[in-house]
Short mmCIF file of N, CA and C in Angstrom, two decimals:
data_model
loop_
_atom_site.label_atom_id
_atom_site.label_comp_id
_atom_site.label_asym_id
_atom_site.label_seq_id
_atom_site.Cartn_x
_atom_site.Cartn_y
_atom_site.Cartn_z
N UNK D 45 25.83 -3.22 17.94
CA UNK D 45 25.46 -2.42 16.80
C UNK D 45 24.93 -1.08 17.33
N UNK D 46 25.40 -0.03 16.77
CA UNK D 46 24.95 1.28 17.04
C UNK D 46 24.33 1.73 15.70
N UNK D 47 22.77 2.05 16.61
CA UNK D 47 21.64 2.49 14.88
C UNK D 47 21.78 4.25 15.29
N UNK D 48 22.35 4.86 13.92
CA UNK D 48 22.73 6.00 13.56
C UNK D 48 21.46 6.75 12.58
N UNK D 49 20.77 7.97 13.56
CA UNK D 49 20.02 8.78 13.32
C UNK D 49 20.31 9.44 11.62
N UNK D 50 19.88 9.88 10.83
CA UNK D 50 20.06 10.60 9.89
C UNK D 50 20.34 12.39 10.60
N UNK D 51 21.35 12.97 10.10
CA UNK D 51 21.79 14.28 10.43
C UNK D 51 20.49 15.19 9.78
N UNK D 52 20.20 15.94 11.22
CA UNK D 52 19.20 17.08 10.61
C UNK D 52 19.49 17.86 9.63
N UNK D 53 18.76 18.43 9.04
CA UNK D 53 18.93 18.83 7.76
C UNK D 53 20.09 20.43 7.87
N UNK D 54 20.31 21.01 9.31
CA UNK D 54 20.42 22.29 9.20
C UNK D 54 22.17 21.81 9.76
N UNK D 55 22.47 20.80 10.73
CA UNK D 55 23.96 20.00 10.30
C UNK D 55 24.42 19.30 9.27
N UNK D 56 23.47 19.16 8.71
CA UNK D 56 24.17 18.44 7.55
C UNK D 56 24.91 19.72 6.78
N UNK D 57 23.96 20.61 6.53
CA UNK D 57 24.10 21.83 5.55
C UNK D 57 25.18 22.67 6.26
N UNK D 58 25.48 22.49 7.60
CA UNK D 58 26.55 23.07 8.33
C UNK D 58 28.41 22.72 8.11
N UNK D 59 27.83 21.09 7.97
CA UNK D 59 28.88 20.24 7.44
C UNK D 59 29.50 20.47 6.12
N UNK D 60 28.54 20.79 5.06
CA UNK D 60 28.79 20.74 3.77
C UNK D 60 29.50 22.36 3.56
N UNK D 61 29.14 23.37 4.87
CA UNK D 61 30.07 24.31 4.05
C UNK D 61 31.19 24.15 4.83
N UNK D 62 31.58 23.27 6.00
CA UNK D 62 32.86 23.21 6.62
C UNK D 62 33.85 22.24 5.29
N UNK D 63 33.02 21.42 4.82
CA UNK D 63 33.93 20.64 4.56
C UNK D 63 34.42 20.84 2.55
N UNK D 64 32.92 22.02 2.06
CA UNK D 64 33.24 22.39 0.60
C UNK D 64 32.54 23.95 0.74
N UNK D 65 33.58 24.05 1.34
CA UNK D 65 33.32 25.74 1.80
C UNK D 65 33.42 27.06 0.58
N UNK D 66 33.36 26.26 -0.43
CA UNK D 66 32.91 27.34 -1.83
C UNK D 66 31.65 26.92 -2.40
N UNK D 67 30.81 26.13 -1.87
CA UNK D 67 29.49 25.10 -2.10
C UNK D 67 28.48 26.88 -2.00
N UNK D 68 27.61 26.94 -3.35
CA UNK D 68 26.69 27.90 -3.19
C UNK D 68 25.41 26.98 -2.26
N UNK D 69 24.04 28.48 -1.68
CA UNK D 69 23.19 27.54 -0.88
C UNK D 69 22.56 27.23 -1.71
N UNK D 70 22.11 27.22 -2.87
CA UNK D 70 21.33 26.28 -3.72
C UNK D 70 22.08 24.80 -3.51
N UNK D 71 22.75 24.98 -4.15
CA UNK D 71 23.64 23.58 -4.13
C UNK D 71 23.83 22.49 -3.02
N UNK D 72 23.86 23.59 -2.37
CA UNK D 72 23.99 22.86 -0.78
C UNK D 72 22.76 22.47 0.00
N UNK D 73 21.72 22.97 -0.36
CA UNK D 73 20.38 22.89 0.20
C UNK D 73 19.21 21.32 -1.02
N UNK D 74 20.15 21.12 -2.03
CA UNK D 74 19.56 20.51 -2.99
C UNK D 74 20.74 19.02 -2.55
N UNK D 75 21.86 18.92 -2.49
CA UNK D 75 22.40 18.04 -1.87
C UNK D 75 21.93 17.53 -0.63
N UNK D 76 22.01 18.60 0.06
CA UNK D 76 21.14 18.03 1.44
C UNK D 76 19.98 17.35 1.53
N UNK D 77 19.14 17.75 0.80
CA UNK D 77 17.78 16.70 0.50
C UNK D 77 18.26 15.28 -0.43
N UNK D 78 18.75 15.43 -0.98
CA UNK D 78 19.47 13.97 -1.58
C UNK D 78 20.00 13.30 -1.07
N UNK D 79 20.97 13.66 0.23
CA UNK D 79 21.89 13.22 0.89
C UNK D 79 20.64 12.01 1.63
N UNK D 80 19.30 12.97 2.17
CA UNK D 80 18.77 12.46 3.55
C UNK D 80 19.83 12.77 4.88
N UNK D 81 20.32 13.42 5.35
CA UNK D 81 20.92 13.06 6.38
C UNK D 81 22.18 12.43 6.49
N UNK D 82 22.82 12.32 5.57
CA UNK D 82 24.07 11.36 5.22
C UNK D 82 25.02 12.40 4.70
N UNK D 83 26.12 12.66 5.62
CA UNK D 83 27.27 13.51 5.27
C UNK D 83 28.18 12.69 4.41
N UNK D 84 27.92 11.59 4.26
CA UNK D 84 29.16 10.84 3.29
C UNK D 84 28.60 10.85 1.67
N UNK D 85 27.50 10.44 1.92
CA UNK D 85 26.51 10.68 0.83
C UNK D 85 26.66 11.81 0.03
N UNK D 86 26.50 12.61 0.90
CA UNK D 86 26.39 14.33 -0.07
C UNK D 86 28.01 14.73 -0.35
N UNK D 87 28.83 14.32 0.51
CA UNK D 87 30.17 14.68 0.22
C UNK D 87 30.73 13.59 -1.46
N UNK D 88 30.43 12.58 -1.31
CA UNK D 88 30.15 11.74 -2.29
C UNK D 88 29.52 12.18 -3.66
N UNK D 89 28.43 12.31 -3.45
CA UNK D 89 27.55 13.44 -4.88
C UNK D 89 28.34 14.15 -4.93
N UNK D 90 28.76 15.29 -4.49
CA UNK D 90 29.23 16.63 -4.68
C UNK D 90 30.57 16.03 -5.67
N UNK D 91 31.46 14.86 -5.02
CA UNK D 91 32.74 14.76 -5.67
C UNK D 91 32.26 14.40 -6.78
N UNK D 92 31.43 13.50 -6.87
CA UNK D 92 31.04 12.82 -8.13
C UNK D 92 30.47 13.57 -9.31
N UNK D 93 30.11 14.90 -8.79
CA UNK D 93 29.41 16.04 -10.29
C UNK D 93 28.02 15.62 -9.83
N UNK D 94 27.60 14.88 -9.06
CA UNK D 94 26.13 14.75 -8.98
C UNK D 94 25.31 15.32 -9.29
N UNK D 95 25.20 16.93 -8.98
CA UNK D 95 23.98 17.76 -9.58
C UNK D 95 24.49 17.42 -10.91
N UNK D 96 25.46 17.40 -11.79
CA UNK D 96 25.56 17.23 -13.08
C UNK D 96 24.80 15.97 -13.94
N UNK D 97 24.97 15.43 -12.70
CA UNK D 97 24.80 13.65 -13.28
C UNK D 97 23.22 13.59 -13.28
N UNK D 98 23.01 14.44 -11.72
CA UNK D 98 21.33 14.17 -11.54
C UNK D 98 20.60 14.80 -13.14
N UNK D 99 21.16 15.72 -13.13
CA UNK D 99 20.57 16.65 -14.39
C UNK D 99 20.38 15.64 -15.43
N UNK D 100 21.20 15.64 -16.10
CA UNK D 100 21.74 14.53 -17.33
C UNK D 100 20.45 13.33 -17.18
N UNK D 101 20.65 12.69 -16.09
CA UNK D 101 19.56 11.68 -15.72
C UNK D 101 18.26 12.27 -15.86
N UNK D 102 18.09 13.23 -15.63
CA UNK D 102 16.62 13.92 -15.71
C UNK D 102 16.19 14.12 -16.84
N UNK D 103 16.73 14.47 -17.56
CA UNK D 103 16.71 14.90 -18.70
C UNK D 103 16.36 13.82 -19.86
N UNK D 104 16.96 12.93 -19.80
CA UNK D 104 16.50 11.29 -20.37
C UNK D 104 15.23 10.85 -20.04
N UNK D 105 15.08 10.67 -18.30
CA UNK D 105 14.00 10.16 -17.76
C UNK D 105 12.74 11.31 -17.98
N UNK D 106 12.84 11.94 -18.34
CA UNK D 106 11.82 13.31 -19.04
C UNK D 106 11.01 12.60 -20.31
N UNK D 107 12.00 11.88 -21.05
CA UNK D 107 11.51 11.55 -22.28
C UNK D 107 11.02 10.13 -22.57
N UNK D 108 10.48 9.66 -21.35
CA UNK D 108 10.22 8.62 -21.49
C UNK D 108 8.64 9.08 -20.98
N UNK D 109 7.50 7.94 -21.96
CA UNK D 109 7.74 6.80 -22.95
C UNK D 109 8.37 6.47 -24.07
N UNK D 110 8.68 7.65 -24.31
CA UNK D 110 9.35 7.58 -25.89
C UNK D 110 10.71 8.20 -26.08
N UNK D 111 11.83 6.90 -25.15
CA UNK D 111 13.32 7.27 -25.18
C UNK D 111 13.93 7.58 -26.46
N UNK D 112 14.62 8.28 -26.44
CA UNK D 112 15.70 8.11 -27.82
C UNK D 112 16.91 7.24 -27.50
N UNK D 113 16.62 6.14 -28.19
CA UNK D 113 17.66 5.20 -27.92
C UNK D 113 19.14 5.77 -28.45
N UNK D 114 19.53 5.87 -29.46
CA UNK D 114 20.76 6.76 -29.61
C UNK D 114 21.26 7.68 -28.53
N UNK D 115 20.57 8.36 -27.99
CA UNK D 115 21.13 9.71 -27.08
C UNK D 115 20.95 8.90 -25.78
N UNK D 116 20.05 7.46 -25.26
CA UNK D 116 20.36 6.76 -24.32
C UNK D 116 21.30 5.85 -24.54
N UNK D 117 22.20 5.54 -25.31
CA UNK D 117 23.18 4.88 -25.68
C UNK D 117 24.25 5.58 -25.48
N UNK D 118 24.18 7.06 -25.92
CA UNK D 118 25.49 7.44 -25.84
C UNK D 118 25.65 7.96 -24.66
N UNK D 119 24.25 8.51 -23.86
CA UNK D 119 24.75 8.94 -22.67
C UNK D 119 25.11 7.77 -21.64
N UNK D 120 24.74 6.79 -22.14
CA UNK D 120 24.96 5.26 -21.12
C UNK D 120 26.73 5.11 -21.25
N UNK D 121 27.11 5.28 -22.04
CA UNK D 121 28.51 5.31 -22.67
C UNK D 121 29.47 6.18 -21.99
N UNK D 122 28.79 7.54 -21.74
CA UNK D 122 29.94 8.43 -21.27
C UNK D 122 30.08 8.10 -19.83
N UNK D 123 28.44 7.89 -19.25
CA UNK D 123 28.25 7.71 -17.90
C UNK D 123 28.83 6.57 -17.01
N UNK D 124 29.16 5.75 -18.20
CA UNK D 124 29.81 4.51 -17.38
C UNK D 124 31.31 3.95 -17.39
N UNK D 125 31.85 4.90 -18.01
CA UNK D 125 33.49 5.09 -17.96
C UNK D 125 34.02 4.70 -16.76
N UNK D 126 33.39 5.96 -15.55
CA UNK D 126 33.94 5.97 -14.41
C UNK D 126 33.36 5.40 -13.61
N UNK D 127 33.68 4.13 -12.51
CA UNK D 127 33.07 3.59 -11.69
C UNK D 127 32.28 4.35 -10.57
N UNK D 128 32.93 5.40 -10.33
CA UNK D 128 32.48 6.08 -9.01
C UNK D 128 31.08 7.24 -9.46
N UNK D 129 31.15 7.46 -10.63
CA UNK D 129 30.20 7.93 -11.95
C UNK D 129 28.71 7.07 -11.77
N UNK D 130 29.38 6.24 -12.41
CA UNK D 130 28.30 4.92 -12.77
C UNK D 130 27.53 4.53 -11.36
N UNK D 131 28.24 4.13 -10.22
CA UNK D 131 27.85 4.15 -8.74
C UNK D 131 26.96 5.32 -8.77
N UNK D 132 27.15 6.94 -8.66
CA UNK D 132 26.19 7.35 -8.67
C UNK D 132 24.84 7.37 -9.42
N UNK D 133 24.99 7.18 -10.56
CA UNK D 133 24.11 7.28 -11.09
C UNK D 133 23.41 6.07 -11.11
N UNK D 134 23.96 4.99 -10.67
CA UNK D 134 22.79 3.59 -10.17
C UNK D 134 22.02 4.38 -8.79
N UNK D 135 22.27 4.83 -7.96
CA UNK D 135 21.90 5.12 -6.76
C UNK D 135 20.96 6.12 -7.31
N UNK D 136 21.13 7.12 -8.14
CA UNK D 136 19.68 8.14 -8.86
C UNK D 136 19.08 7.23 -8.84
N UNK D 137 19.08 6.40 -9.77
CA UNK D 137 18.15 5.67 -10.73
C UNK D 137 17.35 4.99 -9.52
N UNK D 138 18.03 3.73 -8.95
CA UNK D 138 17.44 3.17 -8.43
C UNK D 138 16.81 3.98 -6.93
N UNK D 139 17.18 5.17 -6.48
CA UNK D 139 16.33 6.30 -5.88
C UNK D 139 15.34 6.94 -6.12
N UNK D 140 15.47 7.10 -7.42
CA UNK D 140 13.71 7.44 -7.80
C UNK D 140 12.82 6.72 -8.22
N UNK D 141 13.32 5.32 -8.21
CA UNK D 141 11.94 4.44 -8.65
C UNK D 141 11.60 4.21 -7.05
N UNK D 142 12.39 4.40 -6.07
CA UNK D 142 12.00 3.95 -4.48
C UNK D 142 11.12 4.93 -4.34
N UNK D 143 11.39 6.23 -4.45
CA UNK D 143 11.01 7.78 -4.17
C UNK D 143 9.59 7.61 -4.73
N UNK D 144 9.58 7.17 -6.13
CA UNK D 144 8.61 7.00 -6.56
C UNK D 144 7.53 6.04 -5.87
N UNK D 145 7.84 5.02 -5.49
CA UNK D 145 6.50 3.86 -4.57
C UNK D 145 6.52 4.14 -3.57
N UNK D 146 7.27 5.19 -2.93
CA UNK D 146 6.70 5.55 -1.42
C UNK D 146 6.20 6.46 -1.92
N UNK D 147 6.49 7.73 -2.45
CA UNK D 147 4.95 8.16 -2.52
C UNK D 147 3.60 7.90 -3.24
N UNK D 148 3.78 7.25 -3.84
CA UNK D 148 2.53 6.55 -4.64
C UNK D 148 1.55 5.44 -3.38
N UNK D 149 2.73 5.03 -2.88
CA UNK D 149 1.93 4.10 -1.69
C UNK D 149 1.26 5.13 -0.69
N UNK D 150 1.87 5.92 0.22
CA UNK D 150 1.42 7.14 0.34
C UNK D 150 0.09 8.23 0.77
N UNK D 151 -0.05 8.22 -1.00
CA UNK D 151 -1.13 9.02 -1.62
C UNK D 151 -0.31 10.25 -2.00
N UNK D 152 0.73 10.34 -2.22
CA UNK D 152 0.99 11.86 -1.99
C UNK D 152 1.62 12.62 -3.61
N UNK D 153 2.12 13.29 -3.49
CA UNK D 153 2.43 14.10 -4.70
C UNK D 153 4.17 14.04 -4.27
N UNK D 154 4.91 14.06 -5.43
CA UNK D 154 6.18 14.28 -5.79
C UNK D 154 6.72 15.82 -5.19
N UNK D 155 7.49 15.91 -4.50
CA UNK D 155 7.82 17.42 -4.26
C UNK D 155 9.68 17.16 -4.58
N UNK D 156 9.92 18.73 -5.19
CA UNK D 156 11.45 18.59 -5.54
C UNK D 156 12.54 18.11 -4.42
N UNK D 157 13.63 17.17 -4.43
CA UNK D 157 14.78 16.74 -4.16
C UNK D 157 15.69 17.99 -5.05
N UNK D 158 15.61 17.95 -6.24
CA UNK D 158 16.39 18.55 -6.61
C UNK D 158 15.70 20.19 -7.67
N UNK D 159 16.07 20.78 -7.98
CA UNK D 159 14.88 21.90 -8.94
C UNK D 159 14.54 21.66 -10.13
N UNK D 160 13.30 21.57 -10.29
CA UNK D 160 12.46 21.16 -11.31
C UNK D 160 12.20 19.68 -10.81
N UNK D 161 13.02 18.83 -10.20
CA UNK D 161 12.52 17.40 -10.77
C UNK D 161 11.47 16.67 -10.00
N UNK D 162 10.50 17.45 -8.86
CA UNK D 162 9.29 16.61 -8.88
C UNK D 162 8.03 16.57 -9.82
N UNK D 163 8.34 17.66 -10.75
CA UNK D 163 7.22 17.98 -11.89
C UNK D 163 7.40 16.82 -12.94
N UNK D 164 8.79 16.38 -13.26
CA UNK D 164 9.05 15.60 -14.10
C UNK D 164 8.83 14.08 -13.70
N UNK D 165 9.45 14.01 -12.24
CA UNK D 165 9.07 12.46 -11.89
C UNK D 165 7.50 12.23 -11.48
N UNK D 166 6.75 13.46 -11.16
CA UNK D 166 5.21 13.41 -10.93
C UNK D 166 4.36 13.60 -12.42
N UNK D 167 4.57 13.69 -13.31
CA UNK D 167 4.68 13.39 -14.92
C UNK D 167 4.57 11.80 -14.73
N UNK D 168 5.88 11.29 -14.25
CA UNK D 168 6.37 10.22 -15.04
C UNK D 168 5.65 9.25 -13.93
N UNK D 169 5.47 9.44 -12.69
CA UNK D 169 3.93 8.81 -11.84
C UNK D 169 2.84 8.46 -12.30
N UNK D 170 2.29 9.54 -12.85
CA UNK D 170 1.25 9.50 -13.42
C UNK D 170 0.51 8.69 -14.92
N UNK D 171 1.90 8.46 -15.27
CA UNK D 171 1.85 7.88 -16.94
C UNK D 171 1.54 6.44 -16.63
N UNK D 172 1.94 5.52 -15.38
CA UNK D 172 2.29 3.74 -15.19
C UNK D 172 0.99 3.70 -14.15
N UNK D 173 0.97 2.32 -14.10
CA UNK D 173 -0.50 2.04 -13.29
C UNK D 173 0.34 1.91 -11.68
N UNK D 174 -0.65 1.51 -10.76
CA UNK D 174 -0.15 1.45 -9.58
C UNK D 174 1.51 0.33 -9.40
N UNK D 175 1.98 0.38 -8.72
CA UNK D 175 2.91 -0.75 -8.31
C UNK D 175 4.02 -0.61 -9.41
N UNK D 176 3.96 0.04 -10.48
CA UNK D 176 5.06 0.14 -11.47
C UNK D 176 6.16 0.51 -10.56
N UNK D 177 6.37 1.61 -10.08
CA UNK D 177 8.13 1.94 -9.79
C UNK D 177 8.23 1.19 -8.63
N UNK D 178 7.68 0.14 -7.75
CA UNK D 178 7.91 -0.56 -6.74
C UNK D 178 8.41 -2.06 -7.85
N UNK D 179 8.03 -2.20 -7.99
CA UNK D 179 8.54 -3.65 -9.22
C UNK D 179 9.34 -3.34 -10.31
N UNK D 180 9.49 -2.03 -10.77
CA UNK D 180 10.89 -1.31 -11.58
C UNK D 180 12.09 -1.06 -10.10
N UNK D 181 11.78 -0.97 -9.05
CA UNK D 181 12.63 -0.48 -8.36
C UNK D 181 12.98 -1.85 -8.00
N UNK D 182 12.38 -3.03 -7.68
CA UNK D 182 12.89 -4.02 -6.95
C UNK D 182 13.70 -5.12 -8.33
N UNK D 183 13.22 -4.81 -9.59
CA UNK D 183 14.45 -5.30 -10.99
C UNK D 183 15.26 -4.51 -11.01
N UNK D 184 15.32 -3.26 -11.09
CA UNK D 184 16.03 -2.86 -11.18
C UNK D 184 17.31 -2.96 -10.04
N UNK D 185 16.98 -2.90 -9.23
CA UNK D 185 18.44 -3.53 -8.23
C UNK D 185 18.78 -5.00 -8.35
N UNK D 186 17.60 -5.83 -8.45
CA UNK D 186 18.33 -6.91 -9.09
C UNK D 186 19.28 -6.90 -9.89
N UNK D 187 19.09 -6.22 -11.17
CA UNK D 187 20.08 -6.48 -12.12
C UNK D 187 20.95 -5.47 -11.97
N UNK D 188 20.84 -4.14 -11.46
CA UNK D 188 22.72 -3.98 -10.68
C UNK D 188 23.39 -4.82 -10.11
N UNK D 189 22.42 -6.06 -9.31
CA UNK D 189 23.63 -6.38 -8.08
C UNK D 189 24.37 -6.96 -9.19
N UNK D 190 23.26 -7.96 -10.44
CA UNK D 190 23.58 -8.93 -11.04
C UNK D 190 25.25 -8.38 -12.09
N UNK D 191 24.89 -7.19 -12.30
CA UNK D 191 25.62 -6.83 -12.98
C UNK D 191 27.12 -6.63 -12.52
N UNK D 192 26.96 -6.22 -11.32
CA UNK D 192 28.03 -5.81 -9.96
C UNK D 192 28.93 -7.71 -10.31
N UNK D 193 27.89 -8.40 -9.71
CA UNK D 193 28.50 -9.72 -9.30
C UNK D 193 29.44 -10.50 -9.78
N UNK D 194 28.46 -9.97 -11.85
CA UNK D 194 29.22 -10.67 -13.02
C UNK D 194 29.63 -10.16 -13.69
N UNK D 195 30.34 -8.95 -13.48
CA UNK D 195 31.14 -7.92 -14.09
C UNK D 195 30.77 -7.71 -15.27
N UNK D 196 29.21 -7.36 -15.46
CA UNK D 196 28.60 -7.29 -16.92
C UNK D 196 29.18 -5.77 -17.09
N UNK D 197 28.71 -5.35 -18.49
CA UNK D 197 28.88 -3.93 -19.10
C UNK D 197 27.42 -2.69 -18.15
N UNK D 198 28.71 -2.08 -17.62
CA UNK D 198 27.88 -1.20 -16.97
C UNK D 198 27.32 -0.38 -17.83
N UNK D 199 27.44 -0.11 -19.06
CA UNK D 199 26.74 0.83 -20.17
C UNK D 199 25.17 0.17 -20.08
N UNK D 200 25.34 -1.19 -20.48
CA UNK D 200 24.13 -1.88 -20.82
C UNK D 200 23.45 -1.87 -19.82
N UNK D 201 23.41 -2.00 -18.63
CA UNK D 201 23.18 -1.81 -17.46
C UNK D 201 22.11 -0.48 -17.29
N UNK D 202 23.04 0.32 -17.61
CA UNK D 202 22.33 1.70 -17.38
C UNK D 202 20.97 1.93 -18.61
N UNK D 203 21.52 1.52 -19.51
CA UNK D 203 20.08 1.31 -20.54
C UNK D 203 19.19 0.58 -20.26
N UNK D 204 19.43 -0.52 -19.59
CA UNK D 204 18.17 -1.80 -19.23
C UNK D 204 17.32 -0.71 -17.94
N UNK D 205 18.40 -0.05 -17.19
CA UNK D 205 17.44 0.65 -15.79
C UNK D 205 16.46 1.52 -17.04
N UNK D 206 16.73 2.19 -17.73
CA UNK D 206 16.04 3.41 -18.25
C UNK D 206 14.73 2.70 -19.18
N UNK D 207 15.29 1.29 -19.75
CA UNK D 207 14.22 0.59 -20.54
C UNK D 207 13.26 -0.54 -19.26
N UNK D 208 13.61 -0.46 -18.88
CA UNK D 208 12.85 -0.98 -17.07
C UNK D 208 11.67 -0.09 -16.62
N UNK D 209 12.58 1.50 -16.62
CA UNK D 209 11.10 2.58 -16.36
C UNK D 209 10.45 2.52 -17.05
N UNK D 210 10.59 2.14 -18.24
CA UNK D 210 9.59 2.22 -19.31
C UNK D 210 8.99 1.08 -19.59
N UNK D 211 9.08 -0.09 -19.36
CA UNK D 211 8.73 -0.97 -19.03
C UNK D 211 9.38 -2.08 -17.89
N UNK D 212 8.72 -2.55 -16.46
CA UNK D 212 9.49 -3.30 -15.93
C UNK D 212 9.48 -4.38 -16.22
N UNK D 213 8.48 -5.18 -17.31
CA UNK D 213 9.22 -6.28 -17.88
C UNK D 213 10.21 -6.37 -18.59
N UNK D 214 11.14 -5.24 -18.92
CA UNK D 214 12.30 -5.35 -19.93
C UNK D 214 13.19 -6.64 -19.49
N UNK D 215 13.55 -7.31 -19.80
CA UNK D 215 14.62 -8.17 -19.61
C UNK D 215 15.84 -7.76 -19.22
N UNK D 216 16.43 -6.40 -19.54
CA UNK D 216 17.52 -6.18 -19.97
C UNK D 216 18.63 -7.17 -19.16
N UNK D 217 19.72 -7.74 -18.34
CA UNK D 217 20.66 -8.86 -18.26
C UNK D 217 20.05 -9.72 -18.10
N UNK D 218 19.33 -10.39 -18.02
CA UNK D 218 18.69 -11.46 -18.30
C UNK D 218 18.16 -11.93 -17.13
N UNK D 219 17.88 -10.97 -16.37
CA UNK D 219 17.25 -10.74 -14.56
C UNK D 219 15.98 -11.71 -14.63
#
């Protein structure tokens, strides 16, 4: 087994304009922190609309405690059409509830991955008692895998993660 370093941040960003060489440096400097070090990763986001997707996701997770279930329904709907879609946006999700209990374990404060969104996920820190996004983060991959395994509805899926942040006792597949 060969254990593989994460790419410094200034190759990675070297990579990303060899390989999407019309990539602005915002874009490329906001991938790169998402990536961590992972050129497949960020080449991955980028195909996938990721800043699009991240957005979209933000934007929901903004409004929680008090989701709008309709507009999380329908965005669960569009988002889960495409498998390679839906893949990303499990990997947000279940990335910022991680993002979230390491720094809470920590001590530390939320700083942006992407622009604007450590204000919003350091908001959304602050609202749950200790250990919340470490026990939202560890259901919540449960019931992807579960969902993965048993070819449940990835729509529903994506609503149970969002009703999970908001509460991690949600049930949602029956995890």
């Amino acid at each position: 087994m060969v254990n593989m370093d994460p790419l410094a941040p200034a190759t990675l960003a070297k990579l990303l304009e060899k390989f999407i060489p019309t990539i602005g440096d915002g874009e490329k400097d906001a991938i790169s922190r998402y990536a961590e070090g992972s050129i497949g990763q960020a080449l991955q986001f980028y195909a996938d609309g990721g800043m699009a997707l991240y957005g979209e996701l933000l934007k929901t997770v903004s409004t929680i405690p008090a989701l709008d279930i309709v507009a999380l329904h329908n965005n669960a709907e569009k988002l889960s059409r495409e498998e390679q879609k839906y893949e990303t946006c499990r990997a947000i999700l279940t990335g910022w509830c991680q993002r979230l209990a390491q720094v809470e374990a920590r001590g530390q404060r939320v700083t942006d991955v992407m622009p604007g969104d450590g204000m919003i996920l350091q908001k959304l820190l602050d609202q749950f008692p200790p250990r919340h996004f470490l026990l939202t983060w560890e259901k919540m991959s449960q019931m992807f895998r579960q969902a993965e395994w048993s070819n449940l509805d990835k729509r529903q899926a994506l609503i149970g993660a969002f009703l999970m942040m908001q509460n991690p006792s949600y049930p949602a597949l029956a995890v």
